[in-house]
Tab-separated table of C-alpha atoms in Angstrom:
chain	number	residue	atom	x	y	z
T	47	GLY	CA	137.151	79.566	84.560
T	48	SER	CA	139.353	80.537	87.439
T	49	LEU	CA	140.004	83.753	89.274
T	50	VAL	CA	143.241	85.336	88.068
T	51	SER	CA	143.326	88.393	90.322
T	52	ALA	CA	141.181	90.444	92.671
T	53	SER	CA	141.513	93.634	94.645
T	54	ILE	CA	139.646	95.502	97.367
T	55	LYS	CA	139.894	99.247	97.798
T	56	PHE	CA	139.233	100.707	101.246
T	57	SER	CA	138.321	104.321	101.840
T	58	ASN	CA	137.591	106.679	104.705
T	59	GLN	CA	134.398	107.759	102.936
T	60	PRO	CA	131.356	105.524	103.550
T	61	ALA	CA	129.288	104.309	100.635
T	62	GLN	CA	126.372	106.536	99.719
T	63	LEU	CA	122.934	105.206	100.586
T	64	PHE	CA	120.669	104.542	97.633
T	65	LYS	CA	117.760	106.989	97.718
T	66	TYR	CA	114.643	105.310	96.338
T	67	SER	CA	112.632	107.715	94.220
T	68	SER	CA	110.913	105.914	91.340
T	69	SER	CA	109.788	102.570	89.950
T	70	ARG	CA	108.105	101.027	86.930
T	71	LEU	CA	105.777	99.291	89.408
T	72	PRO	CA	102.954	101.128	91.193
T	73	ILE	CA	103.773	102.390	94.685
T	74	ILE	CA	101.701	102.156	97.868
T	75	SER	CA	102.852	104.026	100.956
T	76	ILE	CA	101.269	103.525	104.388
T	77	ASN	CA	101.611	105.897	107.333
T	78	THR	CA	100.710	104.136	110.589
T	79	GLU	CA	100.896	107.420	112.527
T	80	GLY	CA	103.192	105.843	115.122
T	81	GLN	CA	101.208	102.624	115.599
T	82	THR	CA	102.537	99.089	115.178
T	83	ILE	CA	100.522	96.951	112.766
T	84	PRO	CA	99.090	94.046	114.822
T	85	THR	CA	97.807	90.612	113.849
T	86	ASP	CA	94.386	91.586	115.189
T	87	PRO	CA	92.496	93.958	115.332
T	88	LYS	CA	92.994	96.203	112.335
T	89	ILE	CA	94.353	99.701	112.942
T	90	LYS	CA	93.384	102.860	111.058
T	91	VAL	CA	96.165	104.273	108.866
T	92	SER	CA	96.498	106.714	105.997
T	93	PHE	CA	97.915	105.682	102.643
T	94	PHE	CA	98.565	106.859	99.151
T	95	ALA	CA	98.928	104.935	95.906
T	96	ILE	CA	100.718	106.046	92.749
T	97	ASP	CA	100.022	104.218	89.495
T	98	ASN	CA	101.138	106.141	86.425
T	99	PRO	CA	99.763	104.314	83.373
T	100	ASN	CA	102.394	105.993	81.174
T	101	GLY	CA	105.495	104.558	82.827
T	102	ILE	CA	107.585	105.608	85.795
T	103	ASN	CA	105.986	106.058	89.228
T	104	GLN	CA	107.712	108.604	91.446
T	105	LEU	CA	107.212	109.037	95.193
T	106	ALA	CA	107.073	112.799	94.771
T	107	ASP	CA	104.391	112.741	92.057
T	108	THR	CA	101.469	114.221	93.989
T	109	GLN	CA	99.335	114.711	90.857
T	110	LEU	CA	98.987	110.946	90.381
T	111	MET	CA	98.442	110.127	94.066
T	112	THR	CA	95.271	108.493	95.296
T	113	LYS	CA	94.964	109.230	99.027
T	114	SER	CA	92.650	107.597	101.515
T	115	LYS	CA	92.386	105.797	104.849
T	116	MET	CA	92.482	102.083	105.459
T	117	LEU	CA	92.280	99.532	108.213
T	118	VAL	CA	95.252	97.148	108.192
T	119	GLU	CA	96.374	94.046	110.077
T	120	ILE	CA	99.014	91.353	109.589
T	121	ARG	CA	97.717	88.377	107.609
T	122	GLY	CA	98.774	84.730	107.575
T	123	ASN	CA	99.812	82.051	110.021
T	124	SER	CA	103.328	80.902	109.142
T	125	SER	CA	104.167	84.111	107.271
T	126	SER	CA	103.227	86.322	110.231
T	127	GLY	CA	105.630	84.686	112.680
T	128	PRO	CA	108.592	86.459	114.262
T	129	ASN	CA	111.061	84.792	111.861
T	130	SER	CA	109.250	85.952	108.735
T	131	PRO	CA	111.226	88.813	107.179
T	132	LYS	CA	108.230	90.178	105.305
T	133	LYS	CA	104.641	90.265	106.596
T	134	GLY	CA	101.481	89.996	104.507
T	135	PHE	CA	98.590	92.371	105.215
T	136	LEU	CA	94.814	92.350	105.071
T	137	VAL	CA	93.481	95.837	104.299
T	138	ARG	CA	90.090	97.503	104.129
T	139	VAL	CA	89.780	100.890	102.386
T	140	ILE	CA	87.603	103.245	104.433
T	141	LYS	CA	86.264	106.782	104.434
T	142	GLU	CA	87.313	109.328	107.045
T	143	ASP	CA	84.298	108.366	109.181
T	144	GLY	CA	85.339	104.678	109.196
T	145	SER	CA	82.702	103.347	106.786
T	146	ASP	CA	83.752	101.123	103.864
T	147	SER	CA	84.925	102.889	100.724
T	148	ASN	CA	84.982	100.950	97.473
T	149	MET	CA	88.045	101.916	95.447
T	150	ALA	CA	89.576	100.691	92.202
T	151	LEU	CA	92.981	100.304	93.858
T	152	LEU	CA	95.802	100.017	91.278
T	153	GLY	CA	93.268	99.304	88.552
T	154	LEU	CA	91.609	96.308	90.206
T	155	PRO	CA	87.791	96.386	90.275
T	156	LYS	CA	86.160	98.609	92.906
T	157	GLU	CA	86.224	96.922	96.293
T	158	HIS	CA	87.088	97.758	99.883
T	159	ASP	CA	88.856	94.526	100.999
T	160	PHE	CA	92.277	93.639	99.567
T	161	ILE	CA	95.282	91.481	100.413
T	162	PHE	CA	98.882	92.671	100.274
T	163	ASN	CA	100.561	89.332	99.484
T	164	ASN	CA	104.104	88.949	100.775
T	165	PHE	CA	105.172	85.926	98.643
T	166	PHE	CA	106.119	83.889	101.735
T	167	GLY	CA	108.288	80.984	100.575
T	168	ASP	CA	108.224	82.097	96.907
T	169	VAL	CA	111.519	83.734	95.978
T	170	THR	CA	110.375	84.047	92.348
T	171	TYR	CA	107.312	86.169	93.284
T	172	THR	CA	105.352	84.361	90.572
T	173	LYS	CA	103.759	81.088	91.750
T	174	GLU	CA	100.377	82.393	92.935
T	175	VAL	CA	100.168	85.120	90.298
T	176	MET	CA	100.829	82.649	87.450
T	177	SER	CA	98.406	80.089	88.896
T	178	TYR	CA	95.627	82.676	89.160
T	179	ASP	CA	96.357	83.939	85.652
T	180	MET	CA	96.223	80.440	84.138
T	181	TYR	CA	92.977	79.702	85.953
T	182	ARG	CA	91.392	82.907	84.568
T	183	ARG	CA	92.606	82.009	81.047
T	184	ILE	CA	90.631	78.750	81.106
T	185	GLY	CA	87.485	80.670	82.005
T	186	ARG	CA	87.424	80.175	85.774
T	187	TYR	CA	87.330	82.814	88.475
T	188	ALA	CA	90.546	83.660	90.302
T	189	SER	CA	91.606	86.761	92.206
T	190	ARG	CA	93.048	89.479	90.024
T	191	THR	CA	96.519	90.645	90.992
T	192	LYS	CA	98.845	93.611	90.617
T	193	TYR	CA	102.496	93.884	91.670
T	194	PHE	CA	103.516	97.004	93.593
T	195	GLU	CA	106.262	98.419	95.801
T	196	LEU	CA	105.344	98.978	99.450
T	197	PHE	CA	106.531	101.612	101.889
T	198	ILE	CA	105.503	101.683	105.558
T	199	ASN	CA	106.321	104.878	107.454
T	200	GLY	CA	108.803	105.799	104.725
T	201	ASP	CA	110.685	102.467	104.943
T	202	TYR	CA	110.903	100.437	101.741
T	203	ARG	CA	109.371	96.974	102.278
T	204	ARG	CA	110.054	95.479	98.822
T	205	ILE	CA	107.716	94.083	96.181
T	206	TYR	CA	104.248	92.891	97.159
T	207	CYS	CA	101.234	91.823	95.154
T	208	LEU	CA	97.738	93.256	95.543
T	209	PHE	CA	95.087	90.512	95.500
T	210	GLU	CA	91.321	90.777	95.419
T	211	LYS	CA	89.976	89.283	98.645
T	212	ILE	CA	87.768	86.296	97.895
T	213	LYS	CA	84.387	86.545	99.630
């Protein structure tokens, strides 16, 4: 086809910002308490996770929140560079005293080490997840995964995937 007509309307009123409040995906929110997340060493942060098994996850839903502390650092070589728009993270769930705390984060088996995968180079967000799923279906071990939406210090960081850390 061809474009027959088009119009643009200008206004003195700016567009309203979209206020994120809910998702069908689980939500993880990290508060770095003013620190910058480094490549190494891990820093101690607080976080909460919301995973409503009955549908919509809302940032304000404190009844479904799982709160804890974690150690976090940037993960990856090429994906952690200055030109990467989205960093991956290696996290360790800890207790208040700093000792490891095994947690069934977003329904994955209890563990204290996890990866927040950033899908570097995968605009479909599916390649690794599908590969791991197919490998499990043929009876082999592969990391279990769970998509989620990430916030850091209240800023929306887009969709990530929680991976079990292979040991």
